[in-house]
């Protein structure tokens, strides 16, 4: 239970987090959404605002998931979910698909995260707790290659530890790559001076946010 | 007359040797050459290095090849799957070597092998555990790591259409690693859903030209398995 | 609604600055964006570096751009042509810098720029005058030279079909350098023979996806000039 | 005029040189033919022997030149001549086309030459006499990248100087790359021991061939 000082604030749900990030994506951007909550962002971009979604496995111009009885088994996204293709979509092979990522052609990538540090470092692929082989997929390519990297994640772990940190403790995905973080508590920009708060969950005070955050925060 | 179409799985698999590096197409179940993988299991080559995106699901296909002790090393980006039981038990037991490679680097290393490029620089993995021990260099103020080509002795590829010259098309997201693996291997073996007459494929619509293909087996298996 | 189709040459050429590096598609007269080249002449940018396969024929197009003193440097593989009069006189007079690059290295350097690869190794030009002064390195007992990416500020591209998202197809050997130049430049401007509705191009048949394209101008000029 | 000792020998014509080289190309090879005499080789491969001709500008499966009234202006070869496409032919972009060359996928390349040395060095792109800018095109890529490099050229220059040499004097195209030379006088293999004569023009003696050759020749 939250302590009394912040009893009134309401953290964003996952759907609200996805919707919040979706608001900031303008028409015309080429966007790659990571597995998990980031994938939900697409559902919150109205189809009349043309945003072109990319998937690492060679799909450009992804549409929403199909109804179960209209699944095309040849068309999946990087999370291996069935998807659709919008008019204007196209298919390429893996090297061409990652050329889009690594060559800086993707305007925005949104990934999940274990930790984001105030210097923009991201850790999102391996934890020391993980004793089986870690899996990296396309996370390092996306983090290093996209024009902008945003992270969408809970502000704290289940046991209350801040994921918005001074320095990452988990193995890094990329160095100094994150530009913005969307959590259930706030929207934070990564700047040369550190994290700057752009937005907070309704009812949350800056002090209460700082209390739940490992990194030092600056008011925006 | 050039005719790359083979009539049996035995012909498709002929000459694959112990110790070979085998590139295996597909991303998830889509574009994965399942029948050729079963053919390789049947054929018997062992001490294999396999390069592919995922390290197998359940106990069939690639997982079965590993389970039979035929794989020495896996080069992949995402060993996890919905059911990675075989990979994980062999890996924990120290019976399988893993080279974990970022997915884009994996793809680019194979494309490089096919294009005569022994090494290249990339920003991916700089400053991370997967970049450790690799040569780094600055270009225009940014740091890059050097990565080397990943050539295969054999590539197993799944295509949608093929003709007797080995020209290929792919279906939707079934394209994935298949065209670059075809380029990267000394021996490229294809299973194709459809065999078409020479000239039926539009010259502008061929995705993998036959120069990258050695053998084609007609395997009209229908849709890929759902998950 | 995304609409990359521009209605005038002035819009197509807007913002091209003095000192820009301009990649110009085509091989011989085929796939060459002649109207965009004329548009660039009209637009006025100077002190240009141009990268293309050939250094112009006669006194029109690229040759005219050079003749007007607007080009500082040419990066190409084959400055000779049936009538290279402008290039040769400027070059002899020391008014034009030439970087001569083997054709495959030229293509690969642009593909590298588009794919985020700042440098790569190749066997081409090892031990020759064009490899002189370049870093060399051995891989598996063979010597290679290091070559760097060739990014453009602008690419001028000729396509066969285009839609409002900038998806492109090319006609026959008109494809040549166009797709890799589209990848390699910050601003990619296309002249297309045909404009089609979104969705008219088959998803498997798009050669250059719109992500590599910024502006499309409809220029239905018909067949390329014969020689 | 030839001297009396060799009065009876008959150098091959250009057509005969092309035909001689064509004889040695088996079905199924992917072959790139350089500008000039090498291009003529294609005319001497019977169409029922399927040899797949490649052109640097992204054409695989080239057929013969079309009749003048059936020219397709979109279909040229690397020499900028109009060609045709055989059934099974395809088009790729320049980087993919040179991947075929540089990745060792072309079974054979036949180029013209200024000089070929006994160590396999080739000079065929620039001469010191050449005071305008030299043009290299795809010659260096082809020479370094093809599985086999053959050279098709006159045995001597117009003024009688041997083009089959101990060491090249012109700027090199590639080092140690040539495997075989077809001239109007002989067919020579490049071996670790030097040039080995495989075939000679009708009526020509080994001694007379050696007399016209700068490099030391070995009998095959």
CSV table of N, CA and C in Angstrom, one decimal, chain A residues 35 56-59 71-82 91-96 98-99 102 125-128 130-145 171-175, chain B residues 27-28 30 54 77-80 87-88 91-92 98 100-105 107-108 111 120 122-130 142 158 160 171-177 179-180 193 221-224 226-227:
chain,number,residue,atom,x,y,z
A,35,UNK,N,9.2,-5.9,-27.8
A,35,UNK,CA,8.3,-6.9,-27.3
A,35,UNK,C,7.8,-6.5,-25.9
A,56,UNK,N,11.6,-6.2,-36.9
A,56,UNK,CA,13.0,-6.7,-37.3
A,56,UNK,C,13.0,-7.8,-38.3
A,57,UNK,N,12.0,-8.7,-38.3
A,57,UNK,CA,12.0,-9.8,-39.2
A,57,UNK,C,11.5,-9.4,-40.6
A,58,UNK,N,11.7,-8.2,-41.0
A,58,UNK,CA,11.6,-7.8,-42.4
A,58,UNK,C,10.2,-7.3,-42.8
A,59,UNK,N,9.4,-6.8,-41.8
A,59,UNK,CA,8.1,-6.3,-42.1
A,59,UNK,C,8.1,-4.8,-41.9
A,71,UNK,N,-6.2,-15.2,-39.3
A,71,UNK,CA,-4.8,-15.2,-39.2
A,71,UNK,C,-4.1,-15.6,-40.5
A,72,UNK,N,-3.0,-14.9,-40.8
A,72,UNK,CA,-2.2,-15.3,-42.0
A,72,UNK,C,-0.9,-15.9,-41.3
A,73,UNK,N,-0.7,-17.2,-41.4
A,73,UNK,CA,0.4,-17.8,-40.7
A,73,UNK,C,1.8,-17.4,-41.2
A,74,UNK,N,1.9,-16.7,-42.3
A,74,UNK,CA,3.1,-16.3,-42.9
A,74,UNK,C,3.5,-14.9,-42.4
A,75,UNK,N,2.7,-14.3,-41.6
A,75,UNK,CA,2.9,-12.9,-41.3
A,75,UNK,C,3.0,-12.7,-39.7
A,76,UNK,N,4.2,-12.6,-39.2
A,76,UNK,CA,4.4,-12.5,-37.8
A,76,UNK,C,5.3,-11.3,-37.5
A,77,UNK,N,5.3,-10.8,-36.3
A,77,UNK,CA,6.2,-9.7,-35.9
A,77,UNK,C,7.3,-10.3,-35.1
A,78,UNK,N,8.2,-9.4,-34.6
A,78,UNK,CA,9.4,-9.9,-34.0
A,78,UNK,C,9.1,-10.6,-32.7
A,79,UNK,N,7.9,-10.4,-32.1
A,79,UNK,CA,7.5,-11.1,-30.9
A,79,UNK,C,6.8,-12.4,-31.3
A,80,UNK,N,6.8,-12.7,-32.6
A,80,UNK,CA,6.2,-14.0,-33.1
A,80,UNK,C,4.7,-14.0,-32.9
A,81,UNK,N,4.1,-12.8,-32.9
A,81,UNK,CA,2.6,-12.7,-32.8
A,81,UNK,C,2.1,-12.5,-34.3
A,82,UNK,N,1.0,-13.0,-34.6
A,82,UNK,CA,0.4,-12.7,-35.9
A,82,UNK,C,0.0,-11.3,-36.0
A,91,UNK,N,8.0,-6.2,-47.6
A,91,UNK,CA,8.8,-7.2,-47.0
A,91,UNK,C,10.3,-7.1,-47.5
A,92,UNK,N,11.2,-7.3,-46.6
A,92,UNK,CA,12.6,-7.3,-46.9
A,92,UNK,C,13.3,-8.5,-46.2
A,93,UNK,N,14.5,-8.8,-46.5
A,93,UNK,CA,15.2,-9.8,-45.8
A,93,UNK,C,15.9,-9.2,-44.6
A,94,UNK,N,16.5,-10.1,-43.7
A,94,UNK,CA,17.0,-9.7,-42.4
A,94,UNK,C,18.1,-8.6,-42.5
A,95,UNK,N,19.0,-8.8,-43.5
A,95,UNK,CA,20.1,-7.8,-43.5
A,95,UNK,C,19.5,-6.4,-44.0
A,96,UNK,N,18.6,-6.4,-44.9
A,96,UNK,CA,18.0,-5.1,-45.3
A,96,UNK,C,17.2,-4.6,-44.1
A,98,UNK,N,17.7,-4.9,-40.9
A,98,UNK,CA,18.6,-4.3,-39.9
A,98,UNK,C,19.4,-3.2,-40.5
A,99,UNK,N,19.5,-3.1,-41.8
A,99,UNK,CA,20.1,-1.9,-42.4
A,99,UNK,C,19.2,-0.7,-42.1
A,102,UNK,N,20.1,-0.2,-38.2
A,102,UNK,CA,21.5,0.2,-37.9
A,102,UNK,C,22.0,1.4,-38.7
A,125,UNK,N,18.4,-6.7,-21.3
A,125,UNK,CA,18.5,-8.0,-21.9
A,125,UNK,C,19.0,-9.1,-21.0
A,126,UNK,N,19.7,-8.8,-19.9
A,126,UNK,CA,20.2,-9.9,-19.1
A,126,UNK,C,20.3,-9.4,-17.7
A,127,UNK,N,19.9,-10.3,-16.7
A,127,UNK,CA,20.1,-10.0,-15.3
A,127,UNK,C,21.0,-11.0,-14.7
A,128,UNK,N,21.6,-10.7,-13.7
A,128,UNK,CA,22.5,-11.6,-13.0
A,128,UNK,C,21.7,-12.8,-12.4
A,130,UNK,N,19.5,-14.3,-13.9
A,130,UNK,CA,19.2,-15.2,-15.0
A,130,UNK,C,20.3,-16.2,-15.1
A,131,UNK,N,20.0,-17.5,-14.8
A,131,UNK,CA,21.1,-18.5,-14.9
A,131,UNK,C,21.1,-19.3,-16.2
A,132,UNK,N,20.0,-19.2,-16.9
A,132,UNK,CA,20.1,-19.8,-18.3
A,132,UNK,C,20.7,-18.8,-19.2
A,133,UNK,N,20.9,-19.3,-20.5
A,133,UNK,CA,21.6,-18.4,-21.5
A,133,UNK,C,20.7,-17.2,-21.7
A,134,UNK,N,21.3,-16.1,-21.7
A,134,UNK,CA,20.6,-14.9,-22.0
A,134,UNK,C,20.3,-14.8,-23.5
A,135,UNK,N,19.2,-14.1,-23.9
A,135,UNK,CA,18.8,-13.9,-25.3
A,135,UNK,C,18.8,-12.4,-25.6
A,136,UNK,N,19.5,-12.0,-26.6
A,136,UNK,CA,19.6,-10.6,-26.9
A,136,UNK,C,18.7,-10.1,-28.1
A,137,UNK,N,18.4,-11.0,-29.0
A,137,UNK,CA,17.5,-10.6,-30.2
A,137,UNK,C,18.1,-9.4,-30.9
A,138,UNK,N,17.2,-8.5,-31.2
A,138,UNK,CA,17.6,-7.3,-31.9
A,138,UNK,C,17.8,-6.1,-31.0
A,139,UNK,N,17.7,-6.3,-29.7
A,139,UNK,CA,17.7,-5.1,-28.7
A,139,UNK,C,18.9,-4.2,-28.9
A,140,UNK,N,20.1,-4.8,-29.0
A,140,UNK,CA,21.3,-4.0,-29.1
A,140,UNK,C,21.4,-3.2,-30.4
A,141,UNK,N,20.9,-3.9,-31.5
A,141,UNK,CA,20.9,-3.2,-32.8
A,141,UNK,C,20.0,-2.0,-32.7
A,142,UNK,N,18.8,-2.2,-32.2
A,142,UNK,CA,17.8,-1.2,-32.1
A,142,UNK,C,18.3,0.0,-31.2
A,143,UNK,N,18.8,-0.4,-30.0
A,143,UNK,CA,19.2,0.7,-29.1
A,143,UNK,C,20.4,1.5,-29.7
A,144,UNK,N,21.3,0.9,-30.4
A,144,UNK,CA,22.4,1.6,-30.9
A,144,UNK,C,22.1,2.3,-32.3
A,145,UNK,N,21.1,1.8,-33.0
A,145,UNK,CA,20.9,2.2,-34.4
A,145,UNK,C,19.8,3.2,-34.6
A,171,UNK,N,23.9,-5.9,-16.9
A,171,UNK,CA,24.6,-5.8,-18.2
A,171,UNK,C,24.0,-4.8,-19.2
A,172,UNK,N,24.7,-4.0,-19.8
A,172,UNK,CA,24.2,-3.0,-20.7
A,172,UNK,C,23.7,-3.5,-22.0
A,173,UNK,N,22.7,-2.9,-22.5
A,173,UNK,CA,22.2,-3.1,-23.9
A,173,UNK,C,22.9,-2.1,-24.9
A,174,UNK,N,23.0,-0.9,-24.4
A,174,UNK,CA,23.7,0.1,-25.2
A,174,UNK,C,24.1,1.3,-24.2
A,175,UNK,N,25.1,2.0,-24.7
A,175,UNK,CA,25.7,3.1,-23.9
A,175,UNK,C,25.1,4.4,-24.3
B,27,UNK,N,12.5,-17.5,-39.0
B,27,UNK,CA,12.4,-16.7,-37.8
B,27,UNK,C,11.1,-17.2,-37.1
B,28,UNK,N,11.3,-17.7,-35.9
B,28,UNK,CA,10.2,-18.5,-35.4
B,28,UNK,C,9.9,-19.7,-36.3
B,30,UNK,N,8.3,-19.4,-39.1
B,30,UNK,CA,8.0,-18.9,-40.4
B,30,UNK,C,9.3,-18.8,-41.3
B,54,UNK,N,16.9,-18.7,-33.6
B,54,UNK,CA,16.4,-19.3,-32.4
B,54,UNK,C,17.0,-20.7,-32.2
B,77,UNK,N,20.8,-15.4,-31.9
B,77,UNK,CA,20.6,-14.2,-31.2
B,77,UNK,C,19.6,-14.4,-30.1
B,78,UNK,N,18.8,-15.5,-30.2
B,78,UNK,CA,17.7,-15.6,-29.2
B,78,UNK,C,17.5,-17.1,-28.9
B,79,UNK,N,18.3,-17.6,-28.0
B,79,UNK,CA,18.2,-19.0,-27.6
B,79,UNK,C,16.9,-19.3,-26.9
B,80,UNK,N,16.2,-18.3,-26.3
B,80,UNK,CA,15.0,-18.6,-25.6
B,80,UNK,C,13.8,-18.8,-26.6
B,87,UNK,N,17.7,-27.1,-25.6
B,87,UNK,CA,18.8,-26.2,-25.5
B,87,UNK,C,19.2,-25.9,-24.1
B,88,UNK,N,18.3,-25.6,-23.2
B,88,UNK,CA,18.7,-25.2,-21.9
B,88,UNK,C,19.3,-26.3,-21.1
B,91,UNK,N,22.8,-26.8,-22.6
B,91,UNK,CA,23.7,-25.7,-22.3
B,91,UNK,C,24.1,-25.7,-20.8
B,92,UNK,N,23.2,-25.9,-19.9
B,92,UNK,CA,23.5,-25.9,-18.5
B,92,UNK,C,24.5,-27.1,-18.2
B,98,UNK,N,27.7,-21.9,-26.9
B,98,UNK,CA,26.8,-20.8,-27.4
B,98,UNK,C,27.6,-19.6,-27.8
B,100,UNK,N,26.5,-16.0,-28.6
B,100,UNK,CA,25.3,-15.2,-28.7
B,100,UNK,C,25.6,-13.9,-29.5
B,101,UNK,N,24.9,-13.6,-30.5
B,101,UNK,CA,25.2,-12.5,-31.4
B,101,UNK,C,23.9,-11.6,-31.6
B,102,UNK,N,24.1,-10.3,-31.5
B,102,UNK,CA,22.9,-9.5,-31.8
B,102,UNK,C,22.3,-9.8,-33.1
B,103,UNK,N,21.0,-9.7,-33.2
B,103,UNK,CA,20.4,-10.2,-34.4
B,103,UNK,C,20.8,-9.5,-35.7
B,104,UNK,N,21.0,-8.2,-35.6
B,104,UNK,CA,21.4,-7.5,-36.8
B,104,UNK,C,22.9,-7.8,-37.2
B,105,UNK,N,23.7,-8.0,-36.2
B,105,UNK,CA,25.1,-8.4,-36.5
B,105,UNK,C,25.1,-9.8,-37.1
B,107,UNK,N,22.8,-11.1,-38.9
B,107,UNK,CA,22.4,-11.0,-40.3
B,107,UNK,C,23.5,-10.4,-41.2
B,108,UNK,N,24.1,-9.3,-40.7
B,108,UNK,CA,25.1,-8.6,-41.4
B,108,UNK,C,26.4,-9.5,-41.6
B,111,UNK,N,25.5,-11.7,-44.5
B,111,UNK,CA,25.5,-10.9,-45.8
B,111,UNK,C,27.0,-10.6,-46.2
B,120,UNK,N,33.8,-6.0,-40.8
B,120,UNK,CA,33.2,-4.7,-40.9
B,120,UNK,C,33.0,-4.1,-39.5
B,122,UNK,N,30.6,-2.0,-36.7
B,122,UNK,CA,29.3,-1.7,-36.4
B,122,UNK,C,29.2,-1.1,-35.0
B,123,UNK,N,28.2,-0.2,-34.7
B,123,UNK,CA,28.0,0.4,-33.4
B,123,UNK,C,27.3,-0.5,-32.5
B,124,UNK,N,26.6,-1.6,-33.0
B,124,UNK,CA,25.9,-2.5,-32.1
B,124,UNK,C,26.8,-3.2,-31.2
B,125,UNK,N,26.4,-3.3,-29.9
B,125,UNK,CA,27.2,-4.0,-28.9
B,125,UNK,C,28.4,-3.3,-28.3
B,126,UNK,N,28.6,-2.1,-28.8
B,126,UNK,CA,29.7,-1.3,-28.2
B,126,UNK,C,29.4,-1.0,-26.7
B,127,UNK,N,30.4,-1.3,-25.9
B,127,UNK,CA,30.3,-1.0,-24.5
B,127,UNK,C,29.4,-2.0,-23.7
B,128,UNK,N,29.1,-3.1,-24.4
B,128,UNK,CA,28.3,-4.2,-23.7
B,128,UNK,C,29.1,-5.4,-23.6
B,129,UNK,N,28.6,-6.4,-22.9
B,129,UNK,CA,29.2,-7.7,-22.7
B,129,UNK,C,29.5,-8.4,-24.1
B,130,UNK,N,28.6,-8.2,-25.0
B,130,UNK,CA,28.7,-8.9,-26.3
B,130,UNK,C,29.8,-8.2,-27.2
B,142,UNK,N,32.6,8.4,-33.2
B,142,UNK,CA,31.8,7.4,-32.6
B,142,UNK,C,32.6,6.1,-32.6
B,158,UNK,N,14.2,-22.1,-46.9
B,158,UNK,CA,12.8,-22.4,-47.2
B,158,UNK,C,12.3,-21.3,-48.2
B,160,UNK,N,9.3,-20.0,-51.3
B,160,UNK,CA,7.9,-20.1,-51.8
B,160,UNK,C,7.8,-20.7,-53.2
B,171,UNK,N,7.7,-16.0,-49.2
B,171,UNK,CA,6.3,-15.5,-48.9
B,171,UNK,C,6.4,-14.7,-47.6
B,172,UNK,N,5.9,-13.4,-47.8
B,172,UNK,CA,5.7,-12.5,-46.7
B,172,UNK,C,6.9,-12.5,-45.7
B,173,UNK,N,6.6,-12.7,-44.4
B,173,UNK,CA,7.8,-12.6,-43.5
B,173,UNK,C,8.6,-13.9,-43.4
B,174,UNK,N,8.3,-14.8,-44.3
B,174,UNK,CA,9.1,-16.0,-44.5
B,174,UNK,C,10.4,-15.8,-45.2
B,175,UNK,N,10.6,-14.5,-45.7
B,175,UNK,CA,11.9,-14.2,-46.3
B,175,UNK,C,13.0,-14.2,-45.3
B,176,UNK,N,12.9,-13.4,-44.3
B,176,UNK,CA,13.8,-13.2,-43.2
B,176,UNK,C,15.3,-13.6,-43.5
B,177,UNK,N,15.9,-14.6,-42.8
B,177,UNK,CA,17.3,-14.9,-43.0
B,177,UNK,C,17.6,-15.7,-44.3
B,179,UNK,N,17.4,-15.4,-47.7
B,179,UNK,CA,18.2,-14.9,-48.8
B,179,UNK,C,19.7,-14.7,-48.5
B,180,UNK,N,20.0,-14.2,-47.3
B,180,UNK,CA,21.4,-13.9,-46.9
B,180,UNK,C,22.1,-15.2,-46.6
B,193,UNK,N,8.0,-24.6,-51.6
B,193,UNK,CA,6.6,-25.0,-51.7
B,193,UNK,C,6.2,-25.2,-53.1
B,221,UNK,N,4.6,-28.2,-48.2
B,221,UNK,CA,4.1,-28.6,-46.9
B,221,UNK,C,2.9,-27.8,-46.5
B,222,UNK,N,2.6,-26.7,-47.2
B,222,UNK,CA,1.5,-25.9,-46.8
B,222,UNK,C,1.9,-24.8,-45.8
B,223,UNK,N,1.0,-24.4,-45.0
B,223,UNK,CA,1.3,-23.3,-44.1
B,223,UNK,C,2.3,-23.7,-43.0
B,224,UNK,N,3.0,-22.7,-42.5
B,224,UNK,CA,3.9,-23.0,-41.3
B,224,UNK,C,3.1,-23.4,-40.1
B,226,UNK,N,1.4,-23.1,-36.6
B,226,UNK,CA,1.1,-22.0,-35.7
B,226,UNK,C,1.6,-22.3,-34.3
B,227,UNK,N,1.7,-21.3,-33.5
B,227,UNK,CA,2.5,-21.4,-32.3
B,227,UNK,C,1.7,-22.1,-31.1
